[in-house]
Coordinates of C-alpha atoms in Angstrom, one line a residue:
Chain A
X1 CA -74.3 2.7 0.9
X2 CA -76.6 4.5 3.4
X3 CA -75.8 5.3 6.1
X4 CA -79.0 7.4 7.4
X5 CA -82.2 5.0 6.8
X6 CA -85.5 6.7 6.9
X7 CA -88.8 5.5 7.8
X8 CA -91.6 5.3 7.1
X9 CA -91.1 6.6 3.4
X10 CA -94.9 7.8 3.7
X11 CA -97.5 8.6 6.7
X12 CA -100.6 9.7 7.2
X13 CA -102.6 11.0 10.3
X14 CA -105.5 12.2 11.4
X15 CA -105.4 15.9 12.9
X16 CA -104.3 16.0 16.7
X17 CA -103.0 12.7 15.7
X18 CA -99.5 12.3 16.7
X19 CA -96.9 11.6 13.7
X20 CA -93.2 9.5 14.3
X21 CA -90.9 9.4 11.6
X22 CA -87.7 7.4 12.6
X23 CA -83.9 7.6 11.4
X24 CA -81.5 4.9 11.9
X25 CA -78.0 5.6 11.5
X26 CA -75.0 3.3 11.1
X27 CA -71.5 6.0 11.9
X28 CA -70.7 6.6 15.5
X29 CA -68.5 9.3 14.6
X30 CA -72.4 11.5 13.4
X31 CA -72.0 14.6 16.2
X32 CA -75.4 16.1 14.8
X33 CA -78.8 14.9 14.3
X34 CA -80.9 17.9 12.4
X35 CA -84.5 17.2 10.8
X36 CA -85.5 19.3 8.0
X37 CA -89.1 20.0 6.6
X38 CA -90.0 20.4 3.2
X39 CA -93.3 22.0 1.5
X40 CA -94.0 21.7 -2.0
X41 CA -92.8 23.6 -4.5
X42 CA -90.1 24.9 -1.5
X43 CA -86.6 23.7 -0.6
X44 CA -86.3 21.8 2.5
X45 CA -85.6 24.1 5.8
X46 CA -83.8 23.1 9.4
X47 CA -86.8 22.0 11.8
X48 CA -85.3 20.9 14.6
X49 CA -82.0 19.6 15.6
X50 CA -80.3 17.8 18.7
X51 CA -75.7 17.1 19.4
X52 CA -76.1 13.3 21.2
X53 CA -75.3 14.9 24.7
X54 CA -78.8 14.9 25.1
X55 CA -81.6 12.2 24.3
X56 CA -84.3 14.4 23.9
X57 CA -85.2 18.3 22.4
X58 CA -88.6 19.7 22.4
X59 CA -90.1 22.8 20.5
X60 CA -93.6 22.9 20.4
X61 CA -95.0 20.6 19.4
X62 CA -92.3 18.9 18.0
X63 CA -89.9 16.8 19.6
X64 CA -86.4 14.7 19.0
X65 CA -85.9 11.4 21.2
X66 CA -82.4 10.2 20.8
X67 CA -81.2 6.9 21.3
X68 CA -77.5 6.5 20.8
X69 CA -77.1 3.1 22.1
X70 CA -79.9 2.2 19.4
X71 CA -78.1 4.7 17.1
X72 CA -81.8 6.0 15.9
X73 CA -83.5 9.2 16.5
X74 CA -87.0 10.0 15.8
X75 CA -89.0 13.0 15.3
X76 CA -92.4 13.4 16.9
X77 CA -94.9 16.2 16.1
X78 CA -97.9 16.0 18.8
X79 CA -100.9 17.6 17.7
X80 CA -100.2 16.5 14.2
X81 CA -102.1 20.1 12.3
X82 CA -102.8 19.5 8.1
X83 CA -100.4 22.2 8.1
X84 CA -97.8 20.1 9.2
X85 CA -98.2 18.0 5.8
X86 CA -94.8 18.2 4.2
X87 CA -92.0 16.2 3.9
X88 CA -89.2 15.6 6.5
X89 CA -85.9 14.5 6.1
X90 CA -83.5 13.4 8.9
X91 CA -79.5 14.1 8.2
X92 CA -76.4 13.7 9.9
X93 CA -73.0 15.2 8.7
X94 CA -69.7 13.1 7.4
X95 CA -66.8 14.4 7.4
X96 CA -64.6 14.1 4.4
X97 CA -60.9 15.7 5.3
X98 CA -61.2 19.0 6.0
X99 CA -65.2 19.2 4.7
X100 CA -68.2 18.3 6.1
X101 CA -71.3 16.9 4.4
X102 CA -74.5 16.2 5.0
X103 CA -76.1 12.5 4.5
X104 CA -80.0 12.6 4.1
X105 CA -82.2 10.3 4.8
X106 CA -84.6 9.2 1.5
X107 CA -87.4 11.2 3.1
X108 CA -90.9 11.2 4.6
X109 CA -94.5 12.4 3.3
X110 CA -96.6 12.8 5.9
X111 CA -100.4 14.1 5.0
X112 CA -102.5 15.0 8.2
X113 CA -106.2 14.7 7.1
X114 CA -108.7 17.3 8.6
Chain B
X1 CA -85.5 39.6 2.0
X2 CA -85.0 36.8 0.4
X3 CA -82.0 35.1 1.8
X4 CA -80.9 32.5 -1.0
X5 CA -82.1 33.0 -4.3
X6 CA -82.1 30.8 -7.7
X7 CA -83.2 31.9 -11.1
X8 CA -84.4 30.4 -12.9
X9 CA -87.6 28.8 -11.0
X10 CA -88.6 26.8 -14.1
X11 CA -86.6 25.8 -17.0
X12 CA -88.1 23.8 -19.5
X13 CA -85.2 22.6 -22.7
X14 CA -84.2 20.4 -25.1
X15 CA -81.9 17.5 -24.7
X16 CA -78.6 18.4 -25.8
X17 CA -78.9 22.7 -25.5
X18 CA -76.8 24.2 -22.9
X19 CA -78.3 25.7 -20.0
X20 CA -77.1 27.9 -16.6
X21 CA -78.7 28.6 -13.3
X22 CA -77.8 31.1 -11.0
X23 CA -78.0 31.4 -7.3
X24 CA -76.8 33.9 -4.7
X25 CA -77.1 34.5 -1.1
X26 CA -77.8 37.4 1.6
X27 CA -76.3 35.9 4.6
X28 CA -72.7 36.6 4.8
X29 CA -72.6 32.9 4.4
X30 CA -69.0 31.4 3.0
X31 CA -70.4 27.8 1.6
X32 CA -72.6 27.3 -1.3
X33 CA -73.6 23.7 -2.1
X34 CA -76.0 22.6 -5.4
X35 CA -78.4 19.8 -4.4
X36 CA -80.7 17.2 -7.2
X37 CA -83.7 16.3 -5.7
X38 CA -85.2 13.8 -8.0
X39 CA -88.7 12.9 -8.5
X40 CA -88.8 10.8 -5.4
X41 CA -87.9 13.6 -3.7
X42 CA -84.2 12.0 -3.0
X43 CA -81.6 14.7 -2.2
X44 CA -78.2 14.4 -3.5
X45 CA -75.3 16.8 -2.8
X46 CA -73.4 17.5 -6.0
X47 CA -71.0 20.2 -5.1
X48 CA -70.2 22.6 -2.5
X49 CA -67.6 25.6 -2.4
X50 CA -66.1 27.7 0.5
X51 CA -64.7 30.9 -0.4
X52 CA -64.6 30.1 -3.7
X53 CA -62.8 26.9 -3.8
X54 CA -64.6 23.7 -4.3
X55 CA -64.2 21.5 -1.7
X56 CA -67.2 18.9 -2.2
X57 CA -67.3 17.6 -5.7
X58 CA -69.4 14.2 -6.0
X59 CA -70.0 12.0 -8.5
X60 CA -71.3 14.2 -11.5
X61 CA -71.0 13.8 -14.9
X62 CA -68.4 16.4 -15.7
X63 CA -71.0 17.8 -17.8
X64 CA -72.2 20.2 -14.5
X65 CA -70.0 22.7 -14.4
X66 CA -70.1 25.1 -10.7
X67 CA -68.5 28.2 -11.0
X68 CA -68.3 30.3 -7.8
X69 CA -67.2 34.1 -8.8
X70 CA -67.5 35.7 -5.4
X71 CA -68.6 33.7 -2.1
X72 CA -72.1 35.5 -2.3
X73 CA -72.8 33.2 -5.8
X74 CA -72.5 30.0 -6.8
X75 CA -73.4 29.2 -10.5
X76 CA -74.6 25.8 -12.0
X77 CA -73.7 25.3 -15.9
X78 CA -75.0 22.0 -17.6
X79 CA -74.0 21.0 -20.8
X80 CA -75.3 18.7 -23.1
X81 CA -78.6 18.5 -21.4
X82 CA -80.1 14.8 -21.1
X83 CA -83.5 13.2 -19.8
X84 CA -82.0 11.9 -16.8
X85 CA -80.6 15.5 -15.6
X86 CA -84.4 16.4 -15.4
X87 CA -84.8 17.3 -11.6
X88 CA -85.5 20.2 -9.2
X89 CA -82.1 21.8 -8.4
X90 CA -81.5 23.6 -5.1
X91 CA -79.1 25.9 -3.7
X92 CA -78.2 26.1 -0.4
X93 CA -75.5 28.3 1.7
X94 CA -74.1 27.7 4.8
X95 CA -72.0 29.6 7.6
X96 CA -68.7 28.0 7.8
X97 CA -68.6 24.6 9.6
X98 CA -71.6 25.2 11.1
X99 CA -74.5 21.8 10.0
X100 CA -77.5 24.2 9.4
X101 CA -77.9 25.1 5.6
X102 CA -80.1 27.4 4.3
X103 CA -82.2 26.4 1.1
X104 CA -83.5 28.4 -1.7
X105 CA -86.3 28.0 -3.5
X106 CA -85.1 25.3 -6.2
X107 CA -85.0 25.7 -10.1
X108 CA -87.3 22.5 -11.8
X109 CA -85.4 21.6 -14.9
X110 CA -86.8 19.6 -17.9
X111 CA -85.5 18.3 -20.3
X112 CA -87.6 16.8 -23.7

C-alpha cells in the first residue's frame, strides 16, 4: 500500500524553467512533509520541509505549497539551474508504537537542459 | 568531516559468500536506520535502531543481519548473498524523534 504517491516519476525542463513535482498523501495523522534531493552516486539529503500549520515555505528558489484539504503538497524550484538535476523524493513519517518511520514517495528525475 | 560514513563504497561478490558493511556516524545522533534503494531508485527502510535496540525491523529475509555495538555504528551482515539483494545500501542517522535523517554516501552491492 502506498501511502505517499509521487509524480511525475520523471521531468524535464529547460533552464530558468520552473520544475513541480507533486505528492499526494492518503494519512491524516502525517504531521511532517520533508522533500529530499538526491545526486548520483550520493544518498538522498533533507531539501526542504514544511509541519501542515502552514500551506506554504520558501527558500530560494525553492518552495513547498501545502494543501491539506487536498492532502497533496508539491515542491516548486523557480529558476530551474542544470544543477538542480537530481532526484527528489517527498516523505512523510508513520508512526509505528513508540517509533517513527519515514514513508517515501517512489521518486522523481528531473534533468534541466542548458 | 564526514558526518555518516559507509565502507564499503563498492562491493562486488558472488551469490551465496557472506558479506558485511559498516557504517558509523559523527553527529551524536541516537538512531541508525539501513535503507535498499533499488535500481529504480525506490527507497525501502529495512531496519532502524535507537541506542542500540532495534526498534524498526521490516520485512527482510532474516538473512540481513544489523548489529548495533555502540549508538555511533550500525553494522549490516548479509548472508547467503543472492541476485535479488543487488542494490545500493544506505545508512542514515537521526537525532532522536526528530524526521530529518542524515544519509551517508551508500555502499553498491553486486551480486554475480
Amino acid at each position: 500500500q502506498q501511502q505517499v504517491k509521487q509524480s511525475p516519476q520523471s521531468l524535464i525542463v529547460q533552464k530558468g524553467g520552473i520544475s513541480i513535482i507533486n505528492c499526494a498523501y492518503e494519512n491524516t495523522a502525517f504531521d511532517y512533509f520533508p522533500w529530499y534531493q538526491q545526486f548520483p552516486g550520493k544518498g538522498p539529503a533533507l531539501l526542504i520541509a514544511i509541519r501542515p500549520d502552514v500551506s506554504e515555505k520558501k527558500e530560494g528558489r525553492f518552495t513547498i505549497s501545502f494543501n491539506k484539504s487536498a492532502k497533496q503538497f508539491s515542491l516548486h524550484i523557480m529558476d530551474s539551474q542544470p544543477g538542480d538535476s537530481a532526484t527528489y523524493f517527498c516523505a512523510a513519517p508513520l508512526n509505528a508504537g513508540n517509533n517513527r518511520k519515514l514513508i517515501w514517495g517512489l521518486g522523481t528525475s528531473l534533468a534541466v537542459n542548458p | 568531516d564526514t558526518a555518516v560514513s559507509q565502507t564499503p563504497k563498492y562491493l562486488v561478490t558472488q551469490m551465496g559468500n557472506d558479506k558485511s558493511i559498516k557504517c558509523e556516524q559523527n553527529l551524536g545522533h541516537d538512531t541508525m536506520y539501513w535503507y535498499k534503494q533499488d535500481s529504480k531508485k525506490f527507497l525501502k527502510i529495512m531496519f532502524s535502531y535507537n541506542n542500540k535496540e532495534l526498534i524498526i525491523n521490516e520485512t527482510v529475509p532474516n538473512r540481513f543481519s544489523p548489529k548495533s555495538p555502540d549508538k555511533a555504528h550500525l553494522n549490516l551482515h548479509i548472508n547467503s548473498l543472492e541476485l535479488g539483494d543487488s542494490a545500493v545500501y544506505f545508512c542514515a542517522s537521526s537525532h532522536g524523534g526528530t524526521d530529518t535523517q542524515y544519509f551517508g554516501p551508500g555502499t553498491r552491492l553486486t551480486v554475480l
